[in-house]
Tab-separated table of C-alpha atoms and ligand atoms in Angstrom:
chain	number	residue	atom	x	y	z
A	132	MET	CA	91.134	54.516	52.714
A	133	SER	CA	88.540	56.821	54.257
A	134	ASP	CA	89.327	60.496	54.935
A	135	GLN	CA	87.148	60.343	58.016
A	136	ALA	CA	88.610	60.086	61.495
A	137	PRO	CA	88.393	56.453	62.644
A	138	PRO	CA	85.602	55.594	65.090
A	139	ARG	CA	86.584	56.029	68.714
A	140	VAL	CA	85.873	53.569	71.515
A	141	LEU	CA	86.274	54.500	75.179
A	142	VAL	CA	87.303	51.449	77.229
A	143	PHE	CA	86.850	51.761	81.001
A	144	ASP	CA	87.992	49.640	83.935
A	145	SER	CA	89.035	50.108	87.548
A	146	GLY	CA	92.598	49.221	86.547
A	147	ILE	CA	94.521	47.420	83.847
A	148	GLY	CA	92.088	44.496	83.391
A	149	GLY	CA	90.175	46.252	80.636
A	150	LEU	CA	93.345	46.147	78.549
A	151	SER	CA	92.552	42.457	77.923
A	152	VAL	CA	89.296	43.617	76.312
A	153	ALA	CA	90.957	46.536	74.494
A	154	ALA	CA	93.419	44.043	72.966
A	155	CYS	CA	90.512	41.957	71.597
A	156	ILE	CA	88.857	45.070	70.130
A	157	HIS	CA	92.131	46.098	68.518
A	158	GLN	CA	92.626	42.643	67.073
A	159	LEU	CA	89.179	42.571	65.470
A	160	LEU	CA	88.983	46.260	64.547
A	161	PRO	CA	92.581	47.424	64.057
A	162	SER	CA	91.719	50.960	62.973
A	163	VAL	CA	89.445	51.857	65.854
A	164	ASP	CA	90.846	54.688	67.925
A	165	LEU	CA	90.937	53.409	71.522
A	166	VAL	CA	90.910	55.652	74.569
A	167	TYR	CA	91.643	53.743	77.762
A	168	LEU	CA	90.323	55.055	81.079
A	169	ALA	CA	91.272	53.447	84.400
A	170	ASP	CA	89.978	54.450	87.822
A	171	ASN	CA	93.107	53.291	89.574
A	172	ALA	CA	92.404	55.754	92.415
A	173	GLY	CA	89.240	53.710	93.101
A	174	PHE	CA	90.788	50.278	92.526
A	175	PRO	CA	89.739	47.645	93.519
A	176	TYR	CA	86.001	47.883	92.853
A	177	GLY	CA	85.558	44.355	94.216
A	178	ASP	CA	85.388	45.628	97.797
A	179	LYS	CA	83.452	48.885	97.193
A	180	PRO	CA	79.754	49.549	97.858
A	181	GLU	CA	77.610	49.706	94.704
A	182	THR	CA	76.823	53.424	95.133
A	183	VAL	CA	80.529	54.305	95.200
A	184	VAL	CA	81.224	52.272	92.045
A	185	VAL	CA	78.270	53.864	90.207
A	186	ASP	CA	79.302	57.355	91.223
A	187	ARG	CA	82.951	56.967	90.277
A	188	CYS	CA	82.241	55.334	86.908
A	189	CYS	CA	79.672	57.937	85.848
A	190	THR	CA	81.795	60.906	86.900
A	191	LEU	CA	84.982	59.686	85.237
A	192	ILE	CA	83.306	58.551	82.023
A	193	ALA	CA	81.420	61.867	81.733
A	194	HIS	CA	84.720	63.764	82.032
A	195	ALA	CA	86.440	61.513	79.515
A	196	LEU	CA	83.642	61.985	76.974
A	197	GLU	CA	84.028	65.764	77.207
A	198	GLN	CA	87.599	65.557	76.024
A	199	TYR	CA	87.359	62.403	73.919
A	200	PRO	CA	83.911	62.231	72.304
A	201	SER	CA	83.412	58.545	71.552
A	202	ASP	CA	81.194	56.376	69.370
A	203	VAL	CA	80.944	53.491	71.842
A	204	ILE	CA	81.673	53.128	75.576
A	205	VAL	CA	82.872	49.747	76.821
A	206	VAL	CA	82.641	49.116	80.559
A	207	ALA	CA	85.399	46.495	80.545
A	208	CYS	CA	84.834	45.584	84.168
A	209	ASN	CA	82.443	42.866	85.307
A	210	THR	CA	82.156	44.318	88.796
A	211	ALA	CA	81.098	47.738	87.473
A	212	SER	CA	78.926	46.316	84.699
A	213	THR	CA	76.702	44.498	87.185
A	214	VAL	CA	75.573	47.858	88.653
A	215	VAL	CA	76.435	50.838	86.451
A	216	LEU	CA	74.966	50.178	82.986
A	217	PRO	CA	71.456	51.636	83.523
A	218	HIS	CA	72.987	54.772	85.068
A	219	LEU	CA	75.367	55.298	82.169
A	220	ARG	CA	72.616	54.723	79.619
A	221	ALA	CA	70.519	57.373	81.368
A	222	MET	CA	73.489	59.760	81.361
A	223	THR	CA	74.569	59.593	77.703
A	224	SER	CA	73.206	58.687	74.295
A	225	VAL	CA	76.515	57.023	73.356
A	226	PRO	CA	75.949	53.233	73.157
A	227	VAL	CA	77.275	51.426	76.230
A	228	VAL	CA	78.561	47.834	76.175
A	229	GLY	CA	79.064	45.991	79.448
A	230	VAL	CA	80.848	42.745	80.288
A	231	VAL	CA	78.953	39.710	81.488
A	232	PRO	CA	80.703	36.570	82.806
A	233	ALA	CA	80.647	34.057	79.923
A	234	ILE	CA	78.287	31.584	81.659
A	235	LYS	CA	76.207	30.908	78.552
A	236	PRO	CA	79.135	29.952	76.273
A	237	ALA	CA	80.646	27.955	79.170
A	238	ALA	CA	77.435	25.919	79.504
A	239	ALA	CA	77.645	25.215	75.774
A	240	LYS	CA	81.251	23.988	76.074
A	241	THR	CA	81.444	21.973	79.283
A	242	ARG	CA	81.396	18.209	78.808
A	243	ASN	CA	80.973	17.171	82.438
A	244	ARG	CA	78.497	19.963	83.381
A	245	ARG	CA	80.910	21.302	86.003
A	246	ILE	CA	81.872	24.929	85.609
A	247	GLY	CA	84.193	27.069	87.717
A	248	LEU	CA	83.329	30.759	87.967
A	249	LEU	CA	86.212	33.006	88.956
A	250	ALA	CA	85.292	36.613	89.754
A	251	THR	CA	85.811	39.389	92.265
A	252	PRO	CA	84.135	39.036	95.697
A	253	ALA	CA	81.560	41.673	94.643
A	254	THR	CA	80.634	40.061	91.306
A	255	ILE	CA	80.252	36.645	92.951
A	256	ARG	CA	77.636	38.053	95.353
A	257	ARG	CA	75.467	39.928	92.822
A	258	PRO	CA	71.905	38.548	92.366
A	259	TYR	CA	72.422	39.220	88.663
A	260	LEU	CA	74.870	36.344	88.574
A	261	ASP	CA	72.376	33.962	90.205
A	262	ARG	CA	69.880	34.828	87.459
A	263	LEU	CA	72.500	34.298	84.745
A	264	ILE	CA	73.418	30.851	86.120
A	265	LYS	CA	69.775	29.839	86.545
A	266	GLU	CA	68.906	30.909	83.008
A	267	PHE	CA	71.890	29.528	81.105
A	268	ALA	CA	73.542	26.874	83.261
A	269	GLY	CA	70.663	25.492	85.316
A	270	ASP	CA	71.750	21.906	84.636
A	271	CYS	CA	75.388	22.530	85.642
A	272	ARG	CA	77.178	22.559	88.949
A	273	VAL	CA	78.740	26.032	89.113
A	274	GLU	CA	81.519	26.335	91.678
A	275	ARG	CA	82.305	29.994	92.509
A	276	ILE	CA	85.567	31.511	93.671
A	277	GLY	CA	85.533	35.197	94.594
A	278	HIS	CA	89.148	35.775	95.480
A	279	PRO	CA	90.379	39.253	96.493
A	280	GLY	CA	94.034	38.662	95.546
A	281	LEU	CA	93.869	37.943	91.839
A	282	VAL	CA	93.180	41.476	90.609
A	283	ARG	CA	96.104	42.750	92.657
A	284	TRP	CA	98.435	40.080	91.228
A	285	ALA	CA	97.354	41.089	87.723
A	286	GLU	CA	98.023	44.767	88.504
A	287	ASP	CA	101.476	43.883	89.797
A	288	LEU	CA	102.395	42.406	86.406
A	289	VAL	CA	102.660	45.970	85.041
A	290	SER	CA	105.636	46.687	87.244
A	291	GLY	CA	107.244	43.327	86.472
A	292	GLY	CA	105.721	41.457	89.436
A	293	VAL	CA	105.443	37.682	89.470
A	294	VAL	CA	102.242	35.801	90.300
A	295	PRO	CA	102.666	33.965	93.654
A	296	VAL	CA	102.352	30.357	92.486
A	297	ASP	CA	101.619	28.802	95.906
A	298	GLU	CA	98.874	31.288	96.704
A	299	LEU	CA	97.330	30.797	93.281
A	300	GLU	CA	97.423	26.999	93.798
A	301	GLU	CA	95.662	27.400	97.126
A	302	ALA	CA	93.101	29.830	95.668
A	303	MET	CA	92.108	27.351	92.930
A	304	LYS	CA	91.625	24.401	95.323
A	305	ALA	CA	87.788	24.431	95.147
A	306	PHE	CA	87.889	24.093	91.343
A	307	ARG	CA	90.252	21.113	91.567
A	308	GLU	CA	88.022	19.439	94.155
A	309	ALA	CA	84.896	20.036	92.074
A	310	GLY	CA	86.585	18.614	88.963
A	311	VAL	CA	85.493	21.476	86.717
A	312	ASP	CA	86.388	21.117	83.040
A	313	THR	CA	85.504	24.724	82.157
A	314	VAL	CA	86.441	27.972	83.907
A	315	VAL	CA	84.765	31.325	83.333
A	316	LEU	CA	87.099	34.273	83.810
A	317	GLY	CA	84.484	36.616	85.275
A	318	CYS	CA	86.836	39.545	85.736
A	319	THR	CA	88.686	41.292	82.941
A	320	HIS	CA	91.947	41.177	84.902
A	321	TYR	CA	92.048	37.374	84.803
A	322	PRO	CA	92.960	36.760	81.140
A	323	LEU	CA	96.228	38.500	82.061
A	324	LEU	CA	96.856	35.663	84.574
A	325	LEU	CA	95.942	32.866	82.182
A	326	ASP	CA	99.386	31.217	82.022
A	327	GLY	CA	99.496	30.798	85.807
A	328	LEU	CA	95.881	29.643	85.952
A	329	LYS	CA	96.482	26.996	83.294
A	330	THR	CA	99.502	25.681	85.184
A	331	SER	CA	97.488	25.519	88.387
A	332	LEU	CA	94.497	23.767	86.758
A	333	PRO	CA	95.951	21.474	84.081
A	334	SER	CA	92.793	19.385	83.656
A	335	VAL	CA	90.596	22.354	82.710
A	336	ARG	CA	89.769	22.093	78.995
A	337	PHE	CA	87.914	25.330	78.315
A	338	TRP	CA	88.795	28.857	79.454
A	339	MET	CA	86.046	31.353	78.779
A	340	ASP	CA	86.349	35.125	78.774
A	341	SER	CA	84.213	37.838	77.244
A	342	GLY	CA	86.816	39.869	75.292
A	343	ASP	CA	86.029	38.539	71.795
A	344	ALA	CA	82.273	38.783	72.331
A	345	ILE	CA	82.664	42.414	73.409
A	346	ALA	CA	84.753	43.157	70.321
A	347	ARG	CA	82.050	41.647	68.086
A	348	ARG	CA	79.402	43.704	69.845
A	349	VAL	CA	81.442	46.888	69.267
A	350	ALA	CA	81.775	45.972	65.565
A	351	TRP	CA	78.014	45.448	65.340
A	352	LEU	CA	77.304	48.828	66.957
A	353	LEU	CA	79.703	50.612	64.604
A	354	GLU	CA	78.060	48.827	61.705
A	355	GLN	CA	74.758	50.444	62.663
A	356	THR	CA	76.300	53.859	62.032
A	357	ASP	CA	78.179	52.800	58.879
A	358	GLN	CA	81.503	53.234	60.603
A	359	VAL	CA	82.605	49.664	60.556
A	360	ALA	CA	84.500	49.909	57.259
A	361	ASP	CA	86.764	52.531	58.828
A	362	ALA	CA	87.246	50.267	61.826
A	363	TRP	CA	88.191	47.111	59.897
A	364	GLU	CA	90.660	48.911	57.689
A	365	ASP	CA	94.227	48.483	58.811
A	366	ILE	CA	95.794	51.919	58.730
A	367	THR	CA	99.503	51.400	58.263
A	368	GLU	CA	100.696	54.935	58.922
A	369	PRO	CA	103.619	54.355	61.274
A	370	ALA	CA	102.843	57.356	63.515
A	371	ARG	CA	99.424	56.101	64.550
A	372	SER	CA	99.026	54.068	67.759
A	373	PRO	CA	95.968	51.975	68.557
A	374	VAL	CA	95.476	53.735	71.897
A	375	SER	CA	95.422	57.486	71.472
A	376	ALA	CA	95.165	58.161	75.187
A	377	ALA	CA	95.482	56.191	78.402
A	378	LEU	CA	93.906	58.091	81.271
A	379	PHE	CA	94.354	57.241	84.939
A	380	SER	CA	92.499	58.793	87.886
A	381	ASP	CA	95.698	58.430	89.945
A	382	SER	CA	99.337	58.357	88.806
A	383	ALA	CA	99.812	56.062	85.819
A	384	PRO	CA	101.516	52.844	86.982
A	385	ASP	CA	105.226	52.665	86.208
A	386	GLY	CA	105.826	50.570	83.131
A	387	ILE	CA	102.266	50.921	81.777
A	388	ALA	CA	103.370	52.041	78.276
A	389	ARG	CA	105.650	48.988	77.946
A	390	PHE	CA	102.983	46.651	79.323
A	391	MET	CA	100.397	47.981	76.876
A	392	SER	CA	102.715	47.657	73.930
A	393	GLU	CA	103.336	43.999	74.863
A	394	LEU	CA	99.573	43.535	74.437
A	395	GLY	CA	99.783	45.182	71.002
A	396	LEU	CA	98.401	48.429	72.401
A	397	SER	CA	101.088	51.033	72.004
A	398	VAL	CA	100.036	54.386	73.395
A	399	GLN	CA	100.307	57.584	71.435
A	400	LEU	CA	101.790	60.475	73.385
A	401	VAL	CA	99.004	62.839	74.443
A	402	ARG	CA	99.415	66.506	75.247
A	403	GLY	CA	96.939	68.640	77.144
A	404	THR	CA	95.088	68.366	80.391
A	405	TRP	CA	92.052	66.415	81.420
A	406	PRO	CA	89.209	67.865	83.513
A	407	ALA	CA	89.238	65.190	86.236
A	408	LYS	CA	93.000	65.638	86.692
A	409	PRO	CA	94.054	62.168	85.618
A	410	THR	CA	97.545	61.439	84.486
A	411	GLU	CA	98.121	60.529	80.898
A	412	ALA	CA	100.478	57.738	79.950
A	413	GLY	CA	102.302	58.218	76.707
A	414	SER	CA	104.834	56.276	74.708
A	415	ALA	CA	107.675	57.779	76.676
B	1187	DGL	N1	88.505	44.246	85.971
B	1187	DGL	C1	87.537	44.380	87.020
B	1187	DGL	C2	86.413	43.326	86.817
B	1187	DGL	O1	86.252	42.831	85.752
B	1187	DGL	C3	88.251	44.385	88.319
B	1187	DGL	C4	87.378	44.639	89.480
B	1187	DGL	C5	88.033	45.287	90.692
B	1187	DGL	O2	88.483	46.431	90.567
B	1187	DGL	O3	87.991	44.673	91.758
B	1187	DGL	O4	85.678	42.986	87.680
């Protein structure tokens, strides 16, 4: 086992959705030290102007890096990734990984060339998405749903909320009518709703999200700096938790430590203060 500190990855989202990506990174690279940063004071990003999203992301990530210097930054939010990546790359030399809706792998999977794209209202509208579809799924019919409720339903799961089945049924109507056989989860909150989505769309064969691809990209970046061996290694010291800090720009949601540990992401108790006055969730 290496004496070096494990590589650290800062995972950012507007809320809890990025935990679905953090879980994939932890699964592939169990010894990576994860710091989770959520702008829950700015949630949801899906209805915010681009300039606000860019400003909030850059400010919060800059503060987090001061206290938790990291080897890789993951913007685990599709909505933010469509606008913030060039700004972050200009701000820091730390490699930045963004999330892109998995249109390309969906086009490779679909049998009937009918794909459903589920994303936030903001992501659905971005010209970037039009280019992605044209480039990788030009021969497919891509039916888009940009529903404002789904991210909120996913957030409610933290406090034990239940997904409203009837509303979800209604929200998925366009996919049923289009007969899609593949659905792209173009928001990192949506893998957390997968059980309900599968029940609502039983004929969908392929569910595509970007979590595993992001994890592989993080592994590749760490490999470039010879840190990947430390990341693969499974440290079995009982005191160590995969997430060393969970930082929230508003009060941490009740039940977040339990929710994270259900995803295999137990949080280590953190002491100290953070410059942007977030609250820190620990394994209470
Ligand atoms: N998880 C974010 C995404 O992937 C949620 C966006 C929001 O805050 O509306 O888009």
